[in-house]
Amino acid sequence: METILLNPTSDPYAVDRAAGLLRAGEVVGMPTETVYGLAANALDPAAVGKIFAAKGRPQDNPLIVHIADAEALERICHDVPEGAKRLAAAFWPGPLTMVLPRAPHIPDIVTAGLPTVGVRLPAHPVARDLIRHAGVPVAAPSANLSGRPSTTTSAHVLADLGGRIPAILEGGPCEVGVESTIVSFAGALPRLLRPGGVSLEQLREVLGEVEIDRALREQLGDDVQVSAPGMKYRHYAPKAPVIVVCGAPEDTAAYISKHLTNETGVLCFTEFAYLFEMHEMRTMGTAADPLTQARRIFDALRQFDETDVHEIYTQCPADEGIGLAVANRLKKAAGFKVVNVV
Ligand code: TXA
Ligand code: MG
């Protein structure tokens, strides 16, 4: 299959053509402000099946349903609690997914048979245009091969899924760069299942108490029941193993420069680049700038695959603001292989 790139800035029919593919039961690469998604009509189980096939995604990992207008929420879910309405008002359109009781017509293949469904209203104008033109809710996981770093440019999508999907809709590089924050309303208290573009501090401002799922802190074994099934899989992984070094930036930079060999790649804060110039080194922005780090980490992890490094050391931001999401993705890329420098 040849994968075509549809570009709305040069082709006025690009969104229409992508929407036509969705209505015809096909999958399409879709830009969002977080990462690129692989979209299909959420109400068409055969179309959703093509998402799992193209990505090589395990069937027990549910998909997020994307809508273009907040009113559509009540058609995807029921019993939407007050807290969820407040979150929607505060952060939609934007990088927030809410897990809520699913409406009966949402197919099992979307939710992996769970009684809940994840819903998101993305902020990217091309995504919302596409969903509106398609006229259906759109199921979309990140548009990477299962297990690989998420995709933040159309070139990343083409590298992973070229030849496996009919089209990618161009939307430029993703502004947030890490996936949406996922909050579950399935339990007594709202629970953070995945940190993302909306910070835990922002959630607490609106909701008060928010629990943190233990999958955020540790690698869970196969026997553990996880709240977000996707959390148990190795994720975001470049080919070489990753080691995350946590601590004060000066100390972690010193630790890495002491431990590296000629075959080590380094992902570091920009101000420490001078220490690693003789190595395969990528920068992720300064230590104080987690917004830039979020935008760069997946591209940086992917770039190491074009080198012959045998291992990758990375510095790690503090667990504050969007830094919590950046640290989470790096630790997952490392399979939670973390060194704490004190
Ligand atoms: O920013 C994003 O959320 C991107 C863009 C494309 O919107 N999408 C994305 O989808 O990251 P994906 O499939 O790569 O990650 C979705 C995560 C998975 O870990 C999945 O297990 C979890 O959300 N999830 C989906 N539905 C769920 C549900 N009903 N209950 C618990 N977790 C759910
Ligand atoms: Mg994903």
Short mmCIF file of N, CA, C and O and ligand atoms in Angstrom, two decimals, residues 30-38 55 57 60-66 94-100 102 110-112 114-120 122 140-144 150 178-182 184 186 193-194 197 226-233 235-236 329 332, ligand 1:
data_model
loop_
_atom_site.label_atom_id
_atom_site.label_comp_id
_atom_site.label_asym_id
_atom_site.label_seq_id
_atom_site.Cartn_x
_atom_site.Cartn_y
_atom_site.Cartn_z
N MET A 30 -3.31 11.32 11.87
CA MET A 30 -3.99 12.59 12.19
C MET A 30 -3.12 13.42 13.14
O MET A 30 -2.70 12.93 14.20
N PRO A 31 -2.85 14.69 12.77
CA PRO A 31 -2.07 15.51 13.70
C PRO A 31 -2.93 15.90 14.91
O PRO A 31 -4.13 16.13 14.77
N THR A 32 -2.33 15.93 16.09
CA THR A 32 -2.99 16.57 17.24
C THR A 32 -1.93 17.42 17.92
O THR A 32 -0.75 17.35 17.56
N GLU A 33 -2.33 18.21 18.90
CA GLU A 33 -1.35 19.07 19.59
C GLU A 33 -0.41 18.27 20.49
O GLU A 33 0.66 18.74 20.85
N THR A 34 -0.79 17.01 20.83
CA THR A 34 0.08 16.21 21.70
C THR A 34 1.07 15.41 20.87
O THR A 34 2.27 15.69 20.87
N VAL A 35 0.55 14.39 20.17
CA VAL A 35 1.34 13.55 19.27
C VAL A 35 0.43 13.25 18.07
O VAL A 35 -0.77 13.51 18.12
N TYR A 36 1.00 12.68 17.00
CA TYR A 36 0.14 12.25 15.90
C TYR A 36 -0.66 11.02 16.34
O TYR A 36 -0.16 10.18 17.11
N GLY A 37 -1.90 10.92 15.87
CA GLY A 37 -2.74 9.78 16.17
C GLY A 37 -2.98 8.96 14.91
O GLY A 37 -2.80 9.45 13.78
N LEU A 38 -3.37 7.70 15.08
CA LEU A 38 -3.81 6.88 13.96
C LEU A 38 -5.32 6.72 14.08
O LEU A 38 -5.81 5.98 14.95
N LYS A 55 -0.55 -0.99 13.75
CA LYS A 55 0.41 -0.69 14.80
C LYS A 55 1.06 -1.93 15.39
O LYS A 55 2.06 -1.83 16.10
N ARG A 57 -0.62 -3.57 17.67
CA ARG A 57 -0.99 -3.25 19.06
C ARG A 57 -1.76 -4.41 19.70
O ARG A 57 -2.66 -4.97 19.07
N ASP A 60 -5.80 -6.01 23.97
CA ASP A 60 -6.35 -5.68 25.29
C ASP A 60 -6.03 -4.25 25.71
O ASP A 60 -6.25 -3.87 26.85
N ASN A 61 -5.52 -3.46 24.79
CA ASN A 61 -5.16 -2.08 25.11
C ASN A 61 -6.17 -1.12 24.46
O ASN A 61 -6.17 -0.95 23.25
N PRO A 62 -7.05 -0.49 25.27
CA PRO A 62 -8.14 0.31 24.70
C PRO A 62 -7.67 1.61 24.05
O PRO A 62 -6.56 2.08 24.30
N LEU A 63 -8.54 2.18 23.23
CA LEU A 63 -8.23 3.39 22.47
C LEU A 63 -8.99 4.59 23.04
O LEU A 63 -10.06 4.44 23.62
N ILE A 64 -8.43 5.78 22.80
CA ILE A 64 -9.10 7.02 23.18
C ILE A 64 -10.03 7.44 22.03
O ILE A 64 -9.65 7.38 20.86
N VAL A 65 -11.24 7.87 22.38
CA VAL A 65 -12.18 8.38 21.39
C VAL A 65 -12.06 9.90 21.35
O VAL A 65 -12.13 10.57 22.39
N HIS A 66 -11.84 10.45 20.15
CA HIS A 66 -11.66 11.89 19.97
C HIS A 66 -12.93 12.52 19.42
O HIS A 66 -13.54 11.99 18.47
N GLY A 94 -7.93 20.43 24.39
CA GLY A 94 -6.57 20.38 24.90
C GLY A 94 -6.13 18.98 25.28
O GLY A 94 -6.85 18.01 25.05
N PRO A 95 -4.91 18.90 25.88
CA PRO A 95 -4.25 17.60 26.08
C PRO A 95 -4.75 16.85 27.32
O PRO A 95 -3.98 16.52 28.21
N LEU A 96 -6.05 16.61 27.38
CA LEU A 96 -6.66 15.93 28.52
C LEU A 96 -7.61 14.84 28.02
O LEU A 96 -8.48 15.12 27.19
N THR A 97 -7.42 13.62 28.55
CA THR A 97 -8.34 12.51 28.28
C THR A 97 -9.03 12.13 29.58
O THR A 97 -8.37 12.02 30.61
N MET A 98 -10.35 11.94 29.53
CA MET A 98 -11.08 11.52 30.73
C MET A 98 -11.65 10.13 30.50
O MET A 98 -12.22 9.85 29.44
N VAL A 99 -11.49 9.26 31.49
CA VAL A 99 -12.04 7.90 31.44
C VAL A 99 -13.36 7.90 32.21
O VAL A 99 -13.38 8.23 33.39
N LEU A 100 -14.43 7.55 31.49
CA LEU A 100 -15.80 7.68 32.02
C LEU A 100 -16.63 6.45 31.63
O LEU A 100 -16.24 5.70 30.72
N ARG A 102 -18.88 4.11 29.70
CA ARG A 102 -19.08 4.17 28.26
C ARG A 102 -20.55 4.02 27.87
O ARG A 102 -21.31 3.29 28.53
N VAL A 110 -12.99 -0.90 20.85
CA VAL A 110 -12.45 0.41 21.23
C VAL A 110 -12.01 0.39 22.69
O VAL A 110 -10.95 0.91 23.05
N THR A 111 -12.84 -0.19 23.56
CA THR A 111 -12.59 -0.11 25.01
C THR A 111 -11.92 -1.38 25.54
O THR A 111 -11.73 -1.50 26.75
N ALA A 112 -11.58 -2.30 24.65
CA ALA A 112 -11.04 -3.60 25.07
C ALA A 112 -11.98 -4.27 26.07
O ALA A 112 -11.53 -4.92 27.01
N LEU A 114 -13.76 -2.97 28.37
CA LEU A 114 -13.92 -2.30 29.67
C LEU A 114 -15.28 -1.60 29.73
O LEU A 114 -15.85 -1.23 28.69
N PRO A 115 -15.79 -1.36 30.94
CA PRO A 115 -17.05 -0.62 31.08
C PRO A 115 -16.86 0.89 30.90
O PRO A 115 -17.82 1.65 30.95
N THR A 116 -15.60 1.32 30.72
CA THR A 116 -15.31 2.75 30.58
C THR A 116 -14.74 3.05 29.20
O THR A 116 -14.32 2.14 28.48
N VAL A 117 -14.70 4.34 28.86
CA VAL A 117 -14.09 4.77 27.59
C VAL A 117 -13.29 6.05 27.85
O VAL A 117 -13.71 6.89 28.66
N GLY A 118 -12.15 6.18 27.20
CA GLY A 118 -11.36 7.40 27.28
C GLY A 118 -11.83 8.37 26.20
O GLY A 118 -12.00 7.97 25.05
N VAL A 119 -12.05 9.64 26.58
CA VAL A 119 -12.54 10.64 25.62
C VAL A 119 -11.66 11.88 25.66
O VAL A 119 -11.27 12.33 26.74
N ARG A 120 -11.37 12.42 24.46
CA ARG A 120 -10.55 13.64 24.39
C ARG A 120 -11.06 14.55 23.29
O ARG A 120 -11.45 14.08 22.22
N PRO A 122 -9.38 17.24 21.15
CA PRO A 122 -8.06 17.81 20.86
C PRO A 122 -8.14 19.28 20.45
O PRO A 122 -9.17 19.74 19.95
N ALA A 140 -8.35 6.92 18.23
CA ALA A 140 -6.97 7.13 17.79
C ALA A 140 -5.97 6.90 18.90
O ALA A 140 -5.97 7.63 19.89
N PRO A 141 -5.10 5.91 18.75
CA PRO A 141 -3.91 5.81 19.59
C PRO A 141 -2.80 6.64 18.97
O PRO A 141 -2.98 7.18 17.86
N SER A 142 -1.67 6.75 19.65
CA SER A 142 -0.53 7.42 19.03
C SER A 142 -0.12 6.65 17.77
O SER A 142 -0.23 5.43 17.71
N ALA A 143 0.35 7.40 16.75
CA ALA A 143 0.58 6.82 15.42
C ALA A 143 1.99 6.27 15.26
O ALA A 143 2.71 6.62 14.33
N ASN A 144 2.39 5.40 16.20
CA ASN A 144 3.70 4.75 16.13
C ASN A 144 3.48 3.24 16.07
O ASN A 144 2.41 2.75 16.43
N SER A 150 6.44 7.65 20.57
CA SER A 150 5.32 8.28 19.86
C SER A 150 5.84 9.21 18.77
O SER A 150 7.02 9.56 18.75
N VAL A 178 4.23 15.43 24.15
CA VAL A 178 3.92 14.20 24.90
C VAL A 178 2.40 14.04 24.89
O VAL A 178 1.67 15.00 24.68
N GLU A 179 1.94 12.80 25.12
CA GLU A 179 0.52 12.51 25.00
C GLU A 179 -0.29 13.19 26.10
O GLU A 179 0.25 13.68 27.08
N SER A 180 -1.61 13.10 25.92
CA SER A 180 -2.53 13.75 26.84
C SER A 180 -2.42 13.16 28.25
O SER A 180 -2.05 12.01 28.45
N THR A 181 -2.78 13.99 29.21
CA THR A 181 -2.99 13.56 30.59
C THR A 181 -4.25 12.71 30.63
O THR A 181 -5.27 13.09 30.04
N ILE A 182 -4.19 11.55 31.30
CA ILE A 182 -5.40 10.72 31.42
C ILE A 182 -5.87 10.71 32.88
O ILE A 182 -5.10 10.37 33.79
N SER A 184 -8.97 9.21 35.32
CA SER A 184 -10.08 8.27 35.38
C SER A 184 -11.08 8.70 36.44
O SER A 184 -10.71 9.05 37.56
N ALA A 186 -13.45 6.44 37.14
CA ALA A 186 -14.08 5.13 37.36
C ALA A 186 -14.17 4.79 38.85
O ALA A 186 -14.97 3.96 39.25
N LEU A 193 -3.98 8.57 35.58
CA LEU A 193 -3.46 7.32 35.01
C LEU A 193 -2.21 7.57 34.19
O LEU A 193 -1.38 6.67 34.04
N ARG A 194 -2.11 8.75 33.59
CA ARG A 194 -0.93 9.06 32.77
C ARG A 194 -0.70 10.57 32.85
O ARG A 194 -1.62 11.33 32.52
N GLY A 197 0.16 16.66 29.00
CA GLY A 197 0.19 18.10 28.72
C GLY A 197 -0.52 18.97 29.74
O GLY A 197 -0.21 20.15 29.87
N VAL A 226 -3.91 -3.46 35.95
CA VAL A 226 -3.58 -2.04 35.77
C VAL A 226 -4.82 -1.26 35.36
O VAL A 226 -5.70 -1.79 34.69
N SER A 227 -4.86 0.02 35.74
CA SER A 227 -6.03 0.84 35.41
C SER A 227 -6.02 1.26 33.95
O SER A 227 -7.04 1.32 33.30
N ALA A 228 -4.86 1.63 33.42
CA ALA A 228 -4.74 1.93 31.98
C ALA A 228 -3.92 0.79 31.38
O ALA A 228 -2.72 0.71 31.60
N PRO A 229 -4.57 -0.12 30.66
CA PRO A 229 -3.86 -1.31 30.20
C PRO A 229 -2.55 -0.99 29.48
O PRO A 229 -1.59 -1.75 29.56
N GLY A 230 -2.49 0.15 28.78
CA GLY A 230 -1.28 0.51 28.05
C GLY A 230 -0.07 0.71 28.93
O GLY A 230 1.06 0.65 28.47
N MET A 231 -0.31 0.93 30.23
CA MET A 231 0.80 1.24 31.12
C MET A 231 1.71 0.05 31.38
O MET A 231 2.82 0.20 31.85
N LYS A 232 1.24 -1.16 31.10
CA LYS A 232 2.06 -2.32 31.45
C LYS A 232 3.04 -2.70 30.33
O LYS A 232 3.95 -3.48 30.55
N TYR A 233 2.87 -2.16 29.15
CA TYR A 233 3.75 -2.53 28.05
C TYR A 233 5.01 -1.68 28.04
O TYR A 233 4.99 -0.53 28.42
N HIS A 235 7.44 0.74 26.38
CA HIS A 235 6.92 1.83 25.59
C HIS A 235 8.02 2.76 25.16
O HIS A 235 9.06 2.81 25.82
N TYR A 236 7.79 3.52 24.14
CA TYR A 236 8.65 4.67 23.82
C TYR A 236 10.10 4.27 23.61
O TYR A 236 11.00 5.07 23.77
N ARG A 329 7.85 9.45 30.63
CA ARG A 329 8.15 8.86 29.32
C ARG A 329 9.58 8.35 29.26
O ARG A 329 9.84 7.29 28.70
N LYS A 332 9.77 5.14 31.27
CA LYS A 332 9.14 4.03 30.55
C LYS A 332 10.02 3.57 29.39
O LYS A 332 10.13 2.38 29.11
O1 TXA B 1 -2.49 12.52 23.39
C1 TXA B 1 -3.01 11.42 23.27
O2 TXA B 1 -3.72 10.91 24.16
C2 TXA B 1 -2.78 10.67 21.95
C3 TXA B 1 -3.42 11.48 20.83
C4 TXA B 1 -3.39 10.77 19.52
O3 TXA B 1 -4.72 11.86 21.19
N1 TXA B 1 -3.30 9.33 22.04
C5 TXA B 1 -2.70 8.36 22.76
O4 TXA B 1 -3.31 7.11 22.66
O5 TXA B 1 -1.72 8.55 23.45
P1 TXA B 1 -2.57 5.76 23.12
O6 TXA B 1 -3.49 4.69 22.68
O7 TXA B 1 -1.18 5.74 22.62
O8 TXA B 1 -2.61 5.82 24.69
C6 TXA B 1 -3.86 5.72 25.33
C7 TXA B 1 -3.71 5.20 26.72
C8 TXA B 1 -3.32 3.74 26.80
O9 TXA B 1 -2.37 3.57 27.84
C9 TXA B 1 -4.65 3.05 27.15
O10 TXA B 1 -4.45 1.87 27.88
C10 TXA B 1 -5.34 4.11 27.96
O11 TXA B 1 -5.00 5.31 27.32
N2 TXA B 1 -6.82 3.99 27.92
C11 TXA B 1 -7.66 4.12 26.87
N3 TXA B 1 -8.93 3.87 27.23
C12 TXA B 1 -8.93 3.57 28.53
C13 TXA B 1 -9.92 3.21 29.50
N4 TXA B 1 -11.20 3.08 29.17
N5 TXA B 1 -9.52 2.99 30.77
C14 TXA B 1 -8.22 3.10 31.12
N6 TXA B 1 -7.24 3.44 30.26
C15 TXA B 1 -7.57 3.67 28.99
#
